[in-house]
């Protein structure tokens, strides 16, 4: 309500009587010289009368005889020559100055935050956000006064002032003053009525220049004058002050307004400078009191009675001419066109102006059509419309709102009928004011103001050259919006401002848009986005009106609403405008910042991207010139992924290469777990000590990263170029800082050092600077193509122990712009107490924070490299490589051990073994002694390095005894431990032979980890590990399939036949040089493997071959060496694995392969106890299987050397092969299981059958089929075992329904006990068939037919199969085909 | 006809914005769509209601704002994503717009169901873009 009261107060100030002041030049001079004020300005502050007649007030009698009492009032004093409306150009220029001045006062202040704006809007205090608008609005409304179509600003009284010493007939002098004074232009034109103006005569006594005698004489003259002119004569004494401090300077400061060129709006064209003592300096307290009394008496005793009488007189005239039914009808029927209204005579005295008949515009929307008709500009003074308007305005001044509203409504209908739209709009405006002041419903006032707005707008629409209508429309909109805001109707106020701005010029449109935007913040739910939009539009208008400060302020105001919300197009526009404005204002750094924000614009065209980049570079260069140094900006180009940074540091763990980093951490953890001593792998404690999975305690920080002095720390930073242009990024480096360790002596420099991008300090050398900083940063450079994304490895080397903090990266873009970006690594948030959820990552808003490294003192560092590994291998090839170990650290290392992963497709690495690789070579190296298990010899080659090893050299430790490296298998890895005496000094190297084998074709990955300990252990770093990985492409080679067949003729009792099927999938021929069968239950029988011939067998590319060899139980065979015909064959057929032809490395690799094959698939881990039980069960079953005789089959092969040297060697193997008891020819009869036959029609039922034969051996076979003979009725060939199993025999003899001739114990119930049954079936066609060749694995089908003589169940068991393998191996045998059962039922005769 | 279609994320971030007029109007349409979010928030805060008592909340929010000749209509999904259409046709039926929004919603669900799509990032699916353009063109053709 406060705001509404304020609106009412503003309206009351506007609807107060206007008093014209005509002062003689002497009076004006006396006032101006001593007080800096004109006589009218001298009186102006006292026009505000807060109490009329004390608390009693002044009674006023309205025309309707309603008693009113005025308690406070106001008079406006204007010099006569200033009472006109200034020209629009002058007014606009003045208003621009007002806005500029107000904007300059608050231009440097920061814009309010959005929350503050919303809160201010809630308090309905928008002046704080836009202080220039109230100033502009006040001046705008003032300059719109003295309009020709309204009498609000017409003078109701005139004060004529003469000096007290004026000589002559004062009445005549006053008359001369009235007639010679410059009256207002409208009064001269007859629009203002001069006759009804009350004249008040004043003699002004200037006490500073006139003596008391003049005052006495003036009093005498006044008495004479009063006799002539009546009581409206007064004597006023001024300038009696002594020139000291002014009594009330603030009175005039608030009452005076700005001057315009040419004057107008109640103010002169110019105002003399204020006297040294200030405005009103010559006025004493008595003068001030006299002035106040003068104005009070003028108002109470003269103006109010005059207005009261004038209102009553006007009301009589209006009643006589316009009120009443007769006048209404006369006005309705005979009202003429407006063409004659302007020419209506003043003396007509109430004769209504004639206006053309026609349809008046009924709705505002019809204004365009109505605007085409000529409109009445104004009514001349003395017309009835003029009197009505005067009556309503005077009634408003006296507070008689009822009379005012009634008269205005009547006048509105007349002016509307006259199409005097300007007058009509003015009447509607006054109606709105009357409604507001009378407290009418808000809709009534709003409707009047809206109507006024529309009608004013029509004036310009009808005549675009005339912009006066727009100005009045804006005034109406301002009044309407202010009233609506006072009522709390901010949405409607926004509508009013928006409507008004459409046809206004740039400055006023900007101001209106800005207020419209602020209205949106005052809504119940603030429309912040729309506020921003309107403010952006206002900024555009301000920019067009050359109000750069306001435009920039508007944009800055909304930046917070758009920034970071991913509305790229809007942000781009805002930054573009702000950048241009800052550049035009000479603020190059700000321009560079705004242009920088436009750079990340992937949606823009390449032309725009290039343009943005160019203008940014230009602004940046200008900023560098202004600042004197290159600014470091948070450049968006290139886009740096600050949340995902790959960290490579050699703390506890080191990597030997890129491939090692690509192996999953779980695999490395498993390998390092196998390397760890038992105490570390199995910490003491029970399940009560902790859960099965590691967990971070509440608030616990993750383990700090560690690195060592002198060892580089690398960060993989991802850079992306979002543009379609190429970007040159140079001097790319890490931004680091270093602090000494707590408790240690701080560096002499004092504060912690930091690498400042783009800066250097002091005269010290770079090396000294690095030493002081505690680190050394390496710079990189990269050129990013359009849309390219790269990962750059950046390094920093710590030089002193302490804490190294890597805060971000810095770079130089295109050789000009220095950029930097801070890392924002998402950190795990501590879990809530009692929460079972996993550790949360605060990924939404990661806080800026770098990466800290704890820098340890210099430590040993083992570098591992493997050389000699060819890029491609044959599957199963055993490749010898060289592993080079080098201590590149600063301390001797010891206790070396290595773990090689088992798995990954079976790729295995074996450490040790003599060069050469063959058994013979191994025997020679080992002095002919049989190598038991896995033994290795490490050849150490110390290299010249820095310093001397603190203890014995590696060579000395290895040469003493050819060290035995024992492989142990733990946790899926083969672990090799070097003797404890082996130490590597600083810079020393150790070379070891390693053997690699990839059993399967494809990419083979070898992963191994080294563990070592420093000579002097630190608590923070007791040991270190090195992770090394290699990969190699493995090509297909020899493929092996094996079969152990028992019961083959010729085998030793209890023995079996080993049949190895080979297929060479390699692109070259391979030579098979040996067959081995290392097993505890079996050994190769004497005679060797059939097929090897002279000890080797060539298998061409894509060719197949077979090897056959008899196996005998381990305790029965003769020594294999005695029966060997060839060295290799002898080695291959050796009885045990120790002499199987495998070298130590190959034996080790075979053992690894066996363990890989025996490894169970990894499923979900059950609970610990169940897992333990299952492990025991698996061990028991494995032992049982091994005891039952499962064996491995190994085929050794050689390939041509790549470089002409030693041939390549390898082996393929299959593990845990079992005996097969199935016959070599598998036979099965297939046919219908049941059928129906009409034996009455045909005595024989012919059943079609198919005999399927499959050769399960690896050699071709000849097969003979005999039909109609039982298996037990045929003599078996001598020396050829029958393959007929017992089950087959039992099936043949046990078939109760089988009426076979040999089966005397069975028969059908119908013929049981009678003569031998007639054969139930007979084979059709030939009863002996021969298939000369059945290929290995082939399935041959033979069509058979059998004739059935009677219905019943049929068992076909009289089919025998004989086979013959030419060899090797030479096998002959036979078996009965399993019976086929078929049910034959008699067919039912069809029903007739 | 439809001059712009937009998908706004739950955090009021633009996921997709397609304009079917000149590129010069892209910034203006983007701002208009951004402004319409005020009305969306207002209506969502007031609670979406069905067309009849007892009905499920109606995702179609009707006319959100008018910016000059543009009329902006909205649709809110259960996941607080918003679909906004800018139409320059003063005569368009609510039922027609409701059907268009449902088709857009179906296309959006398909696009968001892509397992490789990261929630909250701009929608760059060509299929979704083609679907939206087809829908918009269909209205203009009809």
CSV table of N, CA and C in Angstrom, one decimal, chain A residues 525-531 533-534 561-562 565-567 569-570 573, chain B residues 8 12-14 26-27 30-31 33-35 37-38 41-42 67 120:
chain,number,residue,atom,x,y,z
A,525,UNK,N,6.1,-15.8,-8.3
A,525,UNK,CA,7.3,-16.7,-8.7
A,525,UNK,C,8.1,-15.9,-9.7
A,526,UNK,N,9.2,-15.4,-9.3
A,526,UNK,CA,9.9,-14.5,-10.2
A,526,UNK,C,10.3,-15.2,-11.5
A,527,UNK,N,10.0,-14.6,-12.6
A,527,UNK,CA,10.4,-15.1,-13.9
A,527,UNK,C,11.8,-14.6,-14.3
A,528,UNK,N,12.7,-15.3,-13.8
A,528,UNK,CA,14.1,-14.8,-13.9
A,528,UNK,C,14.6,-14.9,-15.4
A,529,UNK,N,14.1,-15.9,-16.1
A,529,UNK,CA,14.6,-16.0,-17.4
A,529,UNK,C,14.0,-15.0,-18.4
A,530,UNK,N,12.7,-14.7,-18.1
A,530,UNK,CA,12.1,-13.7,-18.9
A,530,UNK,C,12.7,-12.3,-18.6
A,531,UNK,N,13.0,-12.2,-17.3
A,531,UNK,CA,13.6,-10.9,-16.9
A,531,UNK,C,15.0,-10.8,-17.6
A,533,UNK,N,15.8,-12.0,-20.5
A,533,UNK,CA,15.5,-11.7,-21.9
A,533,UNK,C,15.1,-10.3,-22.1
A,534,UNK,N,14.3,-9.7,-21.3
A,534,UNK,CA,13.9,-8.3,-21.4
A,534,UNK,C,15.0,-7.4,-21.2
A,561,UNK,N,22.7,-15.2,-15.0
A,561,UNK,CA,21.5,-16.1,-15.2
A,561,UNK,C,21.8,-17.1,-16.4
A,562,UNK,N,22.6,-16.7,-17.3
A,562,UNK,CA,22.9,-17.5,-18.4
A,562,UNK,C,24.2,-18.3,-18.3
A,565,UNK,N,24.9,-22.4,-17.8
A,565,UNK,CA,23.6,-23.1,-18.0
A,565,UNK,C,23.6,-23.8,-19.4
A,566,UNK,N,24.7,-23.7,-20.1
A,566,UNK,CA,24.8,-24.4,-21.4
A,566,UNK,C,23.9,-23.8,-22.5
A,567,UNK,N,23.5,-22.6,-22.3
A,567,UNK,CA,22.7,-22.0,-23.4
A,567,UNK,C,23.8,-21.3,-24.2
A,569,UNK,N,24.2,-20.3,-27.4
A,569,UNK,CA,24.0,-19.2,-28.3
A,569,UNK,C,23.7,-17.9,-27.6
A,570,UNK,N,23.0,-18.0,-26.5
A,570,UNK,CA,22.7,-16.8,-25.7
A,570,UNK,C,24.0,-16.3,-25.1
A,573,UNK,N,26.1,-14.5,-27.6
A,573,UNK,CA,25.6,-13.2,-27.9
A,573,UNK,C,26.0,-12.2,-26.8
B,8,UNK,N,14.6,-29.9,-23.1
B,8,UNK,CA,15.3,-29.3,-22.0
B,8,UNK,C,15.5,-30.4,-20.9
B,12,UNK,N,17.2,-28.0,-16.5
B,12,UNK,CA,16.9,-26.9,-17.3
B,12,UNK,C,18.1,-26.6,-18.3
B,13,UNK,N,18.9,-27.6,-18.6
B,13,UNK,CA,19.9,-27.4,-19.6
B,13,UNK,C,19.4,-27.8,-20.9
B,14,UNK,N,19.8,-27.2,-22.0
B,14,UNK,CA,19.3,-27.6,-23.3
B,14,UNK,C,20.0,-28.9,-23.7
B,26,UNK,N,18.3,-18.3,-34.7
B,26,UNK,CA,18.6,-19.4,-33.7
B,26,UNK,C,18.7,-18.8,-32.3
B,27,UNK,N,19.4,-17.7,-32.2
B,27,UNK,CA,19.6,-17.1,-30.9
B,27,UNK,C,18.3,-16.6,-30.3
B,30,UNK,N,16.3,-19.5,-29.3
B,30,UNK,CA,16.9,-20.1,-28.1
B,30,UNK,C,16.5,-19.3,-26.9
B,31,UNK,N,16.5,-18.0,-27.0
B,31,UNK,CA,16.1,-17.2,-25.9
B,31,UNK,C,14.7,-17.3,-25.5
B,33,UNK,N,12.8,-20.0,-26.0
B,33,UNK,CA,12.7,-21.3,-25.4
B,33,UNK,C,13.1,-21.2,-23.9
B,34,UNK,N,14.2,-20.5,-23.7
B,34,UNK,CA,14.7,-20.3,-22.4
B,34,UNK,C,13.7,-19.6,-21.5
B,35,UNK,N,13.1,-18.6,-22.1
B,35,UNK,CA,12.1,-17.8,-21.3
B,35,UNK,C,10.9,-18.6,-21.0
B,37,UNK,N,10.8,-21.5,-19.9
B,37,UNK,CA,11.0,-22.3,-18.8
B,37,UNK,C,10.4,-21.7,-17.5
B,38,UNK,N,10.3,-20.4,-17.5
B,38,UNK,CA,9.6,-19.8,-16.3
B,38,UNK,C,8.2,-20.3,-16.2
B,41,UNK,N,8.2,-23.9,-15.0
B,41,UNK,CA,8.4,-24.1,-13.6
B,41,UNK,C,7.2,-23.7,-12.8
B,42,UNK,N,6.5,-22.6,-13.3
B,42,UNK,CA,5.3,-22.2,-12.6
B,42,UNK,C,4.3,-23.3,-12.6
B,67,UNK,N,5.9,-14.7,-27.6
B,67,UNK,CA,6.9,-13.8,-27.8
B,67,UNK,C,6.7,-13.2,-29.2
B,120,UNK,N,22.3,-36.2,-19.4
B,120,UNK,CA,22.6,-34.7,-19.2
B,120,UNK,C,23.4,-34.1,-20.2
